[in-house]
Short mmCIF file of C-alpha atoms in Angstrom, two decimals:
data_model
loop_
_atom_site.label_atom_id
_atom_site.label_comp_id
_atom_site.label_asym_id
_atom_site.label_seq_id
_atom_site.Cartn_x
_atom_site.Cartn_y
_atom_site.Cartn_z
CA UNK B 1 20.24 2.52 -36.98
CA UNK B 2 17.21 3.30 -34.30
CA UNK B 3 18.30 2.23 -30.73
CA UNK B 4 16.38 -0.87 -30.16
CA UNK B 5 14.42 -1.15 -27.35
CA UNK B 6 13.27 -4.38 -25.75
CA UNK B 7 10.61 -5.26 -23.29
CA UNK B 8 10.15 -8.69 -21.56
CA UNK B 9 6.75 -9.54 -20.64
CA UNK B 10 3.52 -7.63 -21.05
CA UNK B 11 1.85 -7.92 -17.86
CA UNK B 12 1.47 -4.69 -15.69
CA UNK B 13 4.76 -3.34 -15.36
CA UNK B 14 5.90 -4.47 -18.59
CA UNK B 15 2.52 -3.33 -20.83
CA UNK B 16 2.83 0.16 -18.95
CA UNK B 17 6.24 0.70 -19.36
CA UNK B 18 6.17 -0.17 -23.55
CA UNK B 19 3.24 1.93 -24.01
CA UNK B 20 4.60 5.22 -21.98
CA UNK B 21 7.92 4.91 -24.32
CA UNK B 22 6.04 4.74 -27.45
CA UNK B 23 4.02 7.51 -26.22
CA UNK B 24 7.30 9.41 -25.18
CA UNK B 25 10.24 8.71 -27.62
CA UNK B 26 10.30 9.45 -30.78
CA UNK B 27 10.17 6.79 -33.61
CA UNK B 28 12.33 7.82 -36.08
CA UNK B 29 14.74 7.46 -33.25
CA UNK B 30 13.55 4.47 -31.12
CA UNK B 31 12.11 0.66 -32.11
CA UNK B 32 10.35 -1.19 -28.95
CA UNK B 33 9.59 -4.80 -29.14
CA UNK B 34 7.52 -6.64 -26.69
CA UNK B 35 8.11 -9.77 -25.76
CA UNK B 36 5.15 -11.90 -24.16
CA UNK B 37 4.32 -16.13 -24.29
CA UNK B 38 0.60 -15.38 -23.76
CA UNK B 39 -1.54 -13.62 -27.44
CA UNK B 40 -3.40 -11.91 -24.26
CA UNK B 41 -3.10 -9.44 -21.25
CA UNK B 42 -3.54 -11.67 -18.19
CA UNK B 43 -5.30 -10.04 -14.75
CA UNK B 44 -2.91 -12.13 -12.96
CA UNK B 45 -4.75 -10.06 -9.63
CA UNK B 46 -7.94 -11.86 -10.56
CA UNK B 47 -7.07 -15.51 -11.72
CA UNK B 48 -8.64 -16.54 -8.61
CA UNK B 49 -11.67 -16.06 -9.87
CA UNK B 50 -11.13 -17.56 -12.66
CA UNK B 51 -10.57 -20.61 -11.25
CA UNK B 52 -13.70 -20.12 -9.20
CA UNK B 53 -15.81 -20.08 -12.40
CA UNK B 54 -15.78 -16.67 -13.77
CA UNK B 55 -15.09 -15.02 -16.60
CA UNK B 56 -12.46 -12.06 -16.47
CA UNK B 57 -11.76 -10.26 -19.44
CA UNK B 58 -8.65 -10.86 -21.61
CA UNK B 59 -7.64 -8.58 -24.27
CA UNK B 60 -5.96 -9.34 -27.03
CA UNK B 61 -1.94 -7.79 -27.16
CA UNK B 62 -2.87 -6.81 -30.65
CA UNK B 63 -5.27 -4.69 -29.69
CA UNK B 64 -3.70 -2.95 -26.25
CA UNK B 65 -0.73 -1.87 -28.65
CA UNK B 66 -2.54 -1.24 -32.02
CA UNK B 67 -1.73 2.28 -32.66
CA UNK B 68 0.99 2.59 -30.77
CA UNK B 69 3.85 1.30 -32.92
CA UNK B 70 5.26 -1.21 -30.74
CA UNK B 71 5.85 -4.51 -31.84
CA UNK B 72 4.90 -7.82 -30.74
CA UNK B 73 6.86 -11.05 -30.25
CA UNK B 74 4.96 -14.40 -29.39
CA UNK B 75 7.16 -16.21 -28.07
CA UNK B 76 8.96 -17.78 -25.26
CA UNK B 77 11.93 -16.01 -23.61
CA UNK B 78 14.80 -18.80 -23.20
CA UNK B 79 17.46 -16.79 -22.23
CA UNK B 80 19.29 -13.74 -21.77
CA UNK B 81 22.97 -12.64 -22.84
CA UNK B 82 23.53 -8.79 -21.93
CA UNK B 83 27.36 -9.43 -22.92
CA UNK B 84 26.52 -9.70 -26.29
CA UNK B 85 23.27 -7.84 -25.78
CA UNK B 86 20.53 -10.37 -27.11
CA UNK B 87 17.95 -12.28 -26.39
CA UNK B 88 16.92 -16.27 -26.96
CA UNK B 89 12.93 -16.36 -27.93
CA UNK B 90 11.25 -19.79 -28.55
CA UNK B 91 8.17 -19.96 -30.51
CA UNK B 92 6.08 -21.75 -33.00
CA UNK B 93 8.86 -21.30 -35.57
CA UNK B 94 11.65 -22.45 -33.34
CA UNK B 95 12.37 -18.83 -32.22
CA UNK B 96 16.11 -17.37 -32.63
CA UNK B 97 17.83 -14.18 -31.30
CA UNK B 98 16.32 -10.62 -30.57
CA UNK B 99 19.29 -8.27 -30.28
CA UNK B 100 18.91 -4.81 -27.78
CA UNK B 101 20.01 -1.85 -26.95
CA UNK B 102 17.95 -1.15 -23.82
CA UNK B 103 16.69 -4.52 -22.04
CA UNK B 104 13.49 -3.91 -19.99
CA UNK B 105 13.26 -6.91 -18.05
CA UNK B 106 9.63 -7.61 -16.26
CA UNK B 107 9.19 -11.46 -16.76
CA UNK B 108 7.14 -11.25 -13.27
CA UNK B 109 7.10 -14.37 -10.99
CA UNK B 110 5.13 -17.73 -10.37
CA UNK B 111 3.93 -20.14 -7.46
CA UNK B 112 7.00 -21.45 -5.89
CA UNK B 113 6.60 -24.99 -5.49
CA UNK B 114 10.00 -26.68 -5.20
CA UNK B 115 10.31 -26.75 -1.17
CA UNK B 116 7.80 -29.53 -0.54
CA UNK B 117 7.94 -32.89 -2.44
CA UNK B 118 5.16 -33.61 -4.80
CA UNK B 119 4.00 -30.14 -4.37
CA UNK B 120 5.12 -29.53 -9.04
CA UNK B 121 3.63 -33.03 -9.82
CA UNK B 122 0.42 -32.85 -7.80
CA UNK B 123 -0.78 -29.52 -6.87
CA UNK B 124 -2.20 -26.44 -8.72
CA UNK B 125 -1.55 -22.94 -8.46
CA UNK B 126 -2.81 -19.78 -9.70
CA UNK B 127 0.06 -17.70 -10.50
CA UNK B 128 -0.68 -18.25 -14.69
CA UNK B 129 -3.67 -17.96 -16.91
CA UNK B 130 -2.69 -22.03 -17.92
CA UNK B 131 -2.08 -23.20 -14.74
CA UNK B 132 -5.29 -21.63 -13.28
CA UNK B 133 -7.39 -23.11 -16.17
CA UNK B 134 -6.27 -26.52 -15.43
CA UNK B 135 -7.38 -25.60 -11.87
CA UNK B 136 -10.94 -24.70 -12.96
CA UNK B 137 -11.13 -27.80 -15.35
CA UNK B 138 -10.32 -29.90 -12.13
CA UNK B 139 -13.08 -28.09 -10.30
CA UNK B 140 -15.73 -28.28 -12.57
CA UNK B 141 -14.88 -31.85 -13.01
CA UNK B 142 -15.67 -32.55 -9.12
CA UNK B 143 -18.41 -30.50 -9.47
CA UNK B 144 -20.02 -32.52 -11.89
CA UNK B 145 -19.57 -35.87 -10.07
CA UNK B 146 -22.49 -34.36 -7.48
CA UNK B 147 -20.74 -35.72 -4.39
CA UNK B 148 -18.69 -32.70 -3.49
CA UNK B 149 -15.09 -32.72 -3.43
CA UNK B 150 -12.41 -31.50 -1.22
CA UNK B 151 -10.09 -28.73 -1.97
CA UNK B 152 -7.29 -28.20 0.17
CA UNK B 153 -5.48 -24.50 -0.27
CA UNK B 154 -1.85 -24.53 0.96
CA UNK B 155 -0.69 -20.64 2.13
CA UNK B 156 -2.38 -17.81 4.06
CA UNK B 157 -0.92 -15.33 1.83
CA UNK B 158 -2.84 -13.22 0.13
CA UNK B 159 -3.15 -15.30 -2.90
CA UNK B 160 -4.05 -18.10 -0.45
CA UNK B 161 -6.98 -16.55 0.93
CA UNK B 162 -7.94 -14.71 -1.78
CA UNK B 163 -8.47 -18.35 -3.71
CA UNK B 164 -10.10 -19.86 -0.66
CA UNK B 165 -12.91 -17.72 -0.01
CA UNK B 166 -13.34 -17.36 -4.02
CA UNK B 167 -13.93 -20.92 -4.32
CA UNK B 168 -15.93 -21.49 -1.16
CA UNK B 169 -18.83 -18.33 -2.06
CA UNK B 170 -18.73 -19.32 -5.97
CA UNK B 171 -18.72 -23.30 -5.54
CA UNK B 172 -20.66 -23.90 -2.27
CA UNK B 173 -20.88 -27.96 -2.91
CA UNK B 174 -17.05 -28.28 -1.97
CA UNK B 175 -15.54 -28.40 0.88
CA UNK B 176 -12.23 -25.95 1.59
CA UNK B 177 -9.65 -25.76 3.63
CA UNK B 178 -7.35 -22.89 4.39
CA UNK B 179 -3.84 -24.22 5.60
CA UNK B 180 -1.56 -21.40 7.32
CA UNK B 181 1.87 -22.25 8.31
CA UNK B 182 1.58 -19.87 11.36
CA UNK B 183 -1.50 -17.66 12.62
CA UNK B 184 -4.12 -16.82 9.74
CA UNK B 185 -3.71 -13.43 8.96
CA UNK B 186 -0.44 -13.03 10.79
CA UNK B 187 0.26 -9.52 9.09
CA UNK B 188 -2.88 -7.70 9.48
CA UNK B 189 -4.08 -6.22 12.36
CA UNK B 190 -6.46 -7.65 15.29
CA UNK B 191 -9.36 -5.89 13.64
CA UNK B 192 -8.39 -7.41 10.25
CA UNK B 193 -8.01 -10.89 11.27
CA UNK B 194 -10.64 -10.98 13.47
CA UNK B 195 -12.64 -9.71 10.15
CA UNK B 196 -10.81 -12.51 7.93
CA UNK B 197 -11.76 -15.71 10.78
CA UNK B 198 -15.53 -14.18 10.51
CA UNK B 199 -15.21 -14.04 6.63
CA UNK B 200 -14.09 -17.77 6.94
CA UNK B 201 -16.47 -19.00 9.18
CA UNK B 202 -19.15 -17.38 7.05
CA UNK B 203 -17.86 -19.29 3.99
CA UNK B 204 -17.89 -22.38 5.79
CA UNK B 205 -14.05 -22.41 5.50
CA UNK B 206 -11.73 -24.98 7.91
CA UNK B 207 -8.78 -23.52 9.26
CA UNK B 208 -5.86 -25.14 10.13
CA UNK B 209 -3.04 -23.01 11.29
CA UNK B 210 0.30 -23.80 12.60
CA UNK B 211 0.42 -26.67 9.89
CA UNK B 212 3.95 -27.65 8.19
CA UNK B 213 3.29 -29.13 4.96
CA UNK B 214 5.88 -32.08 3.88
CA UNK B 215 4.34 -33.84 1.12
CA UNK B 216 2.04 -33.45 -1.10
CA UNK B 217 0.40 -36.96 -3.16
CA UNK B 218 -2.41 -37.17 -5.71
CA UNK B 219 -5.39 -37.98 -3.06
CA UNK B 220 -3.73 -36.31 0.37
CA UNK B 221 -1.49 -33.45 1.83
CA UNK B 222 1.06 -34.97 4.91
CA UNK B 223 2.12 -32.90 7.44
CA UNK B 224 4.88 -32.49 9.89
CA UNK B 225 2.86 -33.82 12.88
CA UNK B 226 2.19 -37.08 10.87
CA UNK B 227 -1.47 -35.92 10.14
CA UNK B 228 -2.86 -37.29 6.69
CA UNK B 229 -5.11 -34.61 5.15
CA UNK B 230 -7.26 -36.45 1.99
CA UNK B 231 -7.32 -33.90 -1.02
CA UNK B 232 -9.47 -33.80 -4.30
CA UNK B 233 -7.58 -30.24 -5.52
CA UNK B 234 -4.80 -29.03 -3.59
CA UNK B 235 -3.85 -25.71 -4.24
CA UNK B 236 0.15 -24.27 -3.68
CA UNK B 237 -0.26 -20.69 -2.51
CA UNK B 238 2.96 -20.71 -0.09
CA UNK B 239 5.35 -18.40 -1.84
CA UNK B 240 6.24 -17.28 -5.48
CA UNK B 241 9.84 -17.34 -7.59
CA UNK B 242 11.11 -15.70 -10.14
CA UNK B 243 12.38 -16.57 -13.49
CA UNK B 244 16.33 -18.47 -13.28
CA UNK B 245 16.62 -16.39 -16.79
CA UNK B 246 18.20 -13.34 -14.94
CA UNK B 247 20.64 -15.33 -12.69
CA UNK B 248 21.87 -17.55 -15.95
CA UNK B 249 22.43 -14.44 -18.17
CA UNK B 250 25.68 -13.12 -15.61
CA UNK B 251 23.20 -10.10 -14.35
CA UNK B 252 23.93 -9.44 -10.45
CA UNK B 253 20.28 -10.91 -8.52
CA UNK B 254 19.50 -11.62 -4.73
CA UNK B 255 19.64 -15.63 -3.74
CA UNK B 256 16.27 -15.82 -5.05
CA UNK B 257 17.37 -14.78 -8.25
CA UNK B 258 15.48 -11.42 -8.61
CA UNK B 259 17.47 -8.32 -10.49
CA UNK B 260 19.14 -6.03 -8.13
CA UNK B 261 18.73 -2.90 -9.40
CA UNK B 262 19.36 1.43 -8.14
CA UNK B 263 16.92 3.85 -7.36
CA UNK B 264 16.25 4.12 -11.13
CA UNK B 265 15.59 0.53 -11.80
CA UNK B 266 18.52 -0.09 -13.39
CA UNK B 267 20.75 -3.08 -12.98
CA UNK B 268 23.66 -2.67 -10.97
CA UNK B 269 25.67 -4.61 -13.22
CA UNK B 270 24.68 -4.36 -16.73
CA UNK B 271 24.24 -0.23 -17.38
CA UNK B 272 21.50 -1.22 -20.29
CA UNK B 273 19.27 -3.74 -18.39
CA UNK B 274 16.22 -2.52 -16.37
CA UNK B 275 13.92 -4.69 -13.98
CA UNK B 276 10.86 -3.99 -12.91
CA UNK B 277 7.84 -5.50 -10.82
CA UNK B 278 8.53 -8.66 -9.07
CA UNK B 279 11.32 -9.68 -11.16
CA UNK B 280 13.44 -6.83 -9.56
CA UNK B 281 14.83 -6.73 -6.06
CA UNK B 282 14.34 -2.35 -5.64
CA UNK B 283 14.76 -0.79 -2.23
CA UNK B 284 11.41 1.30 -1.31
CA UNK B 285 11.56 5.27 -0.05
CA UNK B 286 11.21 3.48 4.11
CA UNK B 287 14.92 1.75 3.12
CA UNK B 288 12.93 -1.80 2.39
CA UNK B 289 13.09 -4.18 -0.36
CA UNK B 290 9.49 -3.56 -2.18
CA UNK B 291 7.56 -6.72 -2.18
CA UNK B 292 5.97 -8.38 -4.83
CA UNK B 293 2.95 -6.97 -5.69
CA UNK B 294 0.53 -5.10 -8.47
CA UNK B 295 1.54 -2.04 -7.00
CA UNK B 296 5.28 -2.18 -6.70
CA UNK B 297 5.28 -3.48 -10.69
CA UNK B 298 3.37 0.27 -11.18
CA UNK B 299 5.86 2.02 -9.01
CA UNK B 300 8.90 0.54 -10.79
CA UNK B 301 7.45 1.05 -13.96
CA UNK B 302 7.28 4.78 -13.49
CA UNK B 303 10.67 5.11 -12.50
CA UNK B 304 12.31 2.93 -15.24
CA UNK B 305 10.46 4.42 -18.04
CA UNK B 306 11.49 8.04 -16.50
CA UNK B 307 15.12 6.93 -16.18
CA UNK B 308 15.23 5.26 -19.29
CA UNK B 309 13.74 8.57 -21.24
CA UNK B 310 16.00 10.91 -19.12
CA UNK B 311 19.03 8.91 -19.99
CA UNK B 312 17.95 8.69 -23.56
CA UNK B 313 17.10 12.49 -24.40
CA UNK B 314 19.81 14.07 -21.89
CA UNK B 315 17.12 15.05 -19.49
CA UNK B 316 17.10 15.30 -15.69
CA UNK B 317 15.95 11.78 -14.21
CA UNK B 318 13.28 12.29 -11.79
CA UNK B 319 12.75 9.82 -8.03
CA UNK B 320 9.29 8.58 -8.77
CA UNK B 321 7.42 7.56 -5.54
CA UNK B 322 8.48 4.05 -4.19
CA UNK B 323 6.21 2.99 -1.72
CA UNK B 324 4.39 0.32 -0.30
CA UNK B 325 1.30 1.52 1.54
CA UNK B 326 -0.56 -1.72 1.95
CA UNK B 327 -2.96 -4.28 0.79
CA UNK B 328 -6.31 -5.04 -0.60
CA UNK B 329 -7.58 -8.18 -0.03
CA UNK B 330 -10.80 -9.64 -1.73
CA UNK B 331 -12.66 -12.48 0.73
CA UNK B 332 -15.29 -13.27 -2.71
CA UNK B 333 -17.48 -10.33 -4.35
CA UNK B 334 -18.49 -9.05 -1.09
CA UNK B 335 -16.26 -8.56 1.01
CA UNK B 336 -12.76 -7.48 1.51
CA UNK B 337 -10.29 -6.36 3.79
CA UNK B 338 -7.82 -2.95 3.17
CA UNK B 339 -4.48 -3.11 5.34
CA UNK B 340 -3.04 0.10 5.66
CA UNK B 341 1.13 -0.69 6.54
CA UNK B 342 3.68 1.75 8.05
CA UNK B 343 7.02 2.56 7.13
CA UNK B 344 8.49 -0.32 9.09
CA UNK B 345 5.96 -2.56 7.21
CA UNK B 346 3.19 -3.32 9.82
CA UNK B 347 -0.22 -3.56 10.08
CA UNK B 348 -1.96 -0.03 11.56
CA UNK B 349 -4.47 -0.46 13.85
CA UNK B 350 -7.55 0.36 11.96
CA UNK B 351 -8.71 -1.40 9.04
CA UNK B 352 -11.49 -1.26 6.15
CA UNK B 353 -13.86 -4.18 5.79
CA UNK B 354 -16.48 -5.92 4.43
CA UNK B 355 -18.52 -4.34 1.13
CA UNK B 356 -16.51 -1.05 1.34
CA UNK B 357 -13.35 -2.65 1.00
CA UNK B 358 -14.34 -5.26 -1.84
CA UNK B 359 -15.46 -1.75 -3.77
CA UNK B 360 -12.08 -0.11 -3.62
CA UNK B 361 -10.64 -3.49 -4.28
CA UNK B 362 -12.98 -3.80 -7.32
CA UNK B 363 -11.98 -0.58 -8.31
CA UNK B 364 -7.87 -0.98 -8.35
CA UNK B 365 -8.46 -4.15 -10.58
CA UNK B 366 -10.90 -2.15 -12.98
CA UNK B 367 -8.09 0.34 -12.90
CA UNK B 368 -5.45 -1.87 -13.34
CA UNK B 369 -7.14 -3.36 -16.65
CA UNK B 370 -7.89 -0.39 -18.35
CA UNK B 371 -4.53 1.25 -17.80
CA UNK B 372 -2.81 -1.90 -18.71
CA UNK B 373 -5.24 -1.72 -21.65
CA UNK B 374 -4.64 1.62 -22.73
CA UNK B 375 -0.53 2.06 -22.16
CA UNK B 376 -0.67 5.29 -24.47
CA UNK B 377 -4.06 7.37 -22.62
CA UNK B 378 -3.36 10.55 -21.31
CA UNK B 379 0.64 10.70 -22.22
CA UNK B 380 2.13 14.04 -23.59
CA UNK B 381 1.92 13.72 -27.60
CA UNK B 382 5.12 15.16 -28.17
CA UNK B 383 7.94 12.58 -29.43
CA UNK B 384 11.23 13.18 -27.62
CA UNK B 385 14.51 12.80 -30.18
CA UNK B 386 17.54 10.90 -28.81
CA UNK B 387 20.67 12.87 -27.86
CA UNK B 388 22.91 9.93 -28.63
CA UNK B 389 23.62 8.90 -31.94
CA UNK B 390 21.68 5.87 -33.13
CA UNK B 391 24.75 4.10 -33.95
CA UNK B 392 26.34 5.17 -30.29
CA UNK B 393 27.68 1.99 -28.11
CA UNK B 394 25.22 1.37 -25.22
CA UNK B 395 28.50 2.74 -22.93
CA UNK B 396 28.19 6.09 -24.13
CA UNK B 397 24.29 5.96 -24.27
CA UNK B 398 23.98 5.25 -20.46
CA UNK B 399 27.21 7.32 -19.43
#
């Protein structure tokens, strides 16, 4: 029997990380299902301009692992048992179990909107390809009527004003406002948000900072100080969850329910499971959690596909990099901000701005796609044979 290996989710981390072991382990040996809801690879870093109006490219899961001998499962992950060492799938034909001998667990995370009343009923987000569809639909739709609209975007994160200043450059007839909790910007560096309150002012962007959100309703946003804000689109930006999935299943996760895992990604209670990307809570090289982010889910990925095939084939298991160095942040098509961040997590002095910095930031996502595209490119050819037998328990497999 070939050990059974099975991936959940094919965005980044999880794409990446099923393509480098089909690439690396041998099949005759090894059988790797993917797991994904969505027939397509989502640019989850660009659905904000999606929901700005433009297109971003989507390929097809059938294509990104044609060749590669991986297979893939539509379908809806329900649940996870890693006593028994399965997996509860929902699809079109009522779904059933998916058993494992390695769980790769990168099920991601999505807007976090259970804090503020009204905020699941009534506002949008743009954490999913669905959810930021039904965003654009509700744009275009005010668009049409030819008498504006307001769009209220709750969150200075960086999905916050990444969405704001996408939707104020590509749809210049509405009227947007950027709602921060705190100072805009707060993380980045005087030169940085002194860049950002330009980039807003440009944009014709309102600003309202120090702003406690209560409620949110169908036609207005109430805050804390009793203010009333009227609201054609409001937009939840203020903070992301992960999946309960993890936490039901009996695996060890933080109070927020992502996987706690060691320096090789693997869960500290369940010897079989991995986590990677936002769905697992990993400690970086400064001694800091790694946050949630495109380049954490690549940094994870490395190191659970090189424990995984170390651990597999009796070979030594390598510390990939884990590092968080700092963030690009697109302000529309022409402009950007880089934030470089120490080891302590702060913002350095300097900064990149402007047309330079929407370049780079161009480039990472172009990146992004095409190795998300093309899991296999540029791997050693050789197939590596299993040390353990293929009937072994998974005790003696991860000993």
């Amino acid at each position: 029997m070939k050990h059974r290996i099975v991936v959940l989710g094919a965005g980044y981390a999880g794409a990446y990380v099923a393509g480098t072991l089909a690439r690396q382990l041998s099949p005759a040996d090894t059988e790797i299902t993917v797991v994904n809801a969505e027939p397509d690879f989502v640019q989850r870093l660009r659905l904000h301009q999606l929901v700005a109006g433009q297109e971003i490219e989507a390929p097809q899961l059938t294509d990104v692992f044609a060749g590669t001998g991986i297979r893939l499962r539509l379908a809806r992950v329900t649940a996870v048992d890693p006593e028994r060492q399965v997996v509860h799938v929902a699809d079109a034909d009522g779904g059933g179990e998916l058993g494992y001998d390695t769980l790769l667990y990168a099920l991601g995370s999505h807007g976090d909107d259970r804090a503020v009343t009204g905020a699941a009923e009534h506002a949008f987000d743009v954490a999913a390809r669905p959810s930021a569809l039904r965003l654009r639909e509700r744009l275009d739709g005010l668009g049409k009527r030819g008498e504006g609209g307001s769009v209220l975007v709750i969150g200075d994160g960086l999905t916050g004003i990444e969405t704001a200043t996408e939707i104020a450059e590509s749809r210049p007839g509405l009227s947007v406002t950027l709602v921060a909790r705190g100072e805009l910007g707060t993380r980045l560096s005087a030169g940085a948000r002194s860049h950002l309150r330009q980039a807003c002012d440009r944009l014709g962007i309102t600003v309202l900072e120090h702003t406690e959100v209560e409620a949110v309703e169908a036609a207005r946003v109430l805050c804390a100080d009793g203010t009333a804000l009227t609201s054609d689109a409001t937009v939840w930006t203020a903070g992301f969850a992960v999946s309960p999935i993890a936490a039901a299943g009996g695996l060890e996760v933080t109070e927020n329910g992502r996987i706690v895992v060691d320096r090789t990604m693997r869960s500290v209670s369940h010897s079989n499971v991995y986590a990677v990307g936002d769905s697992a809570y990993a400690i970086g090289d400064n001694g800091r959690p790694l946050p949630m982010s495109c380049a954490s889910a690549g940094y994870t990925g490395m190191q659970a596909t090189a424990a995984i095939v170390g651990r597999l084939t009796g070979r030594k298991i390598p510390n990939t990099k884990l590092e968080h160095l700092g963030n690009h942040i697109s302000l529309g098509r022409r402009d950007g901000i880089l934030q470089m961040v120490d080891d302590e997590g702060q913002a350095k002095p300097k900064h990149v701005g402007g047309r330079k910095a929407a370049r780079i930031k161009s480039g990472i996502l172009k990146m992004s796609l095409w190795t998300a595209s093309h899991p296999t490119f540029g791997l050693p050819k050789r197939k590596r044979r299993l040390v353990v037998a293929s009937d072994a328990s998974a005790e003696k497999a991860f000993a």
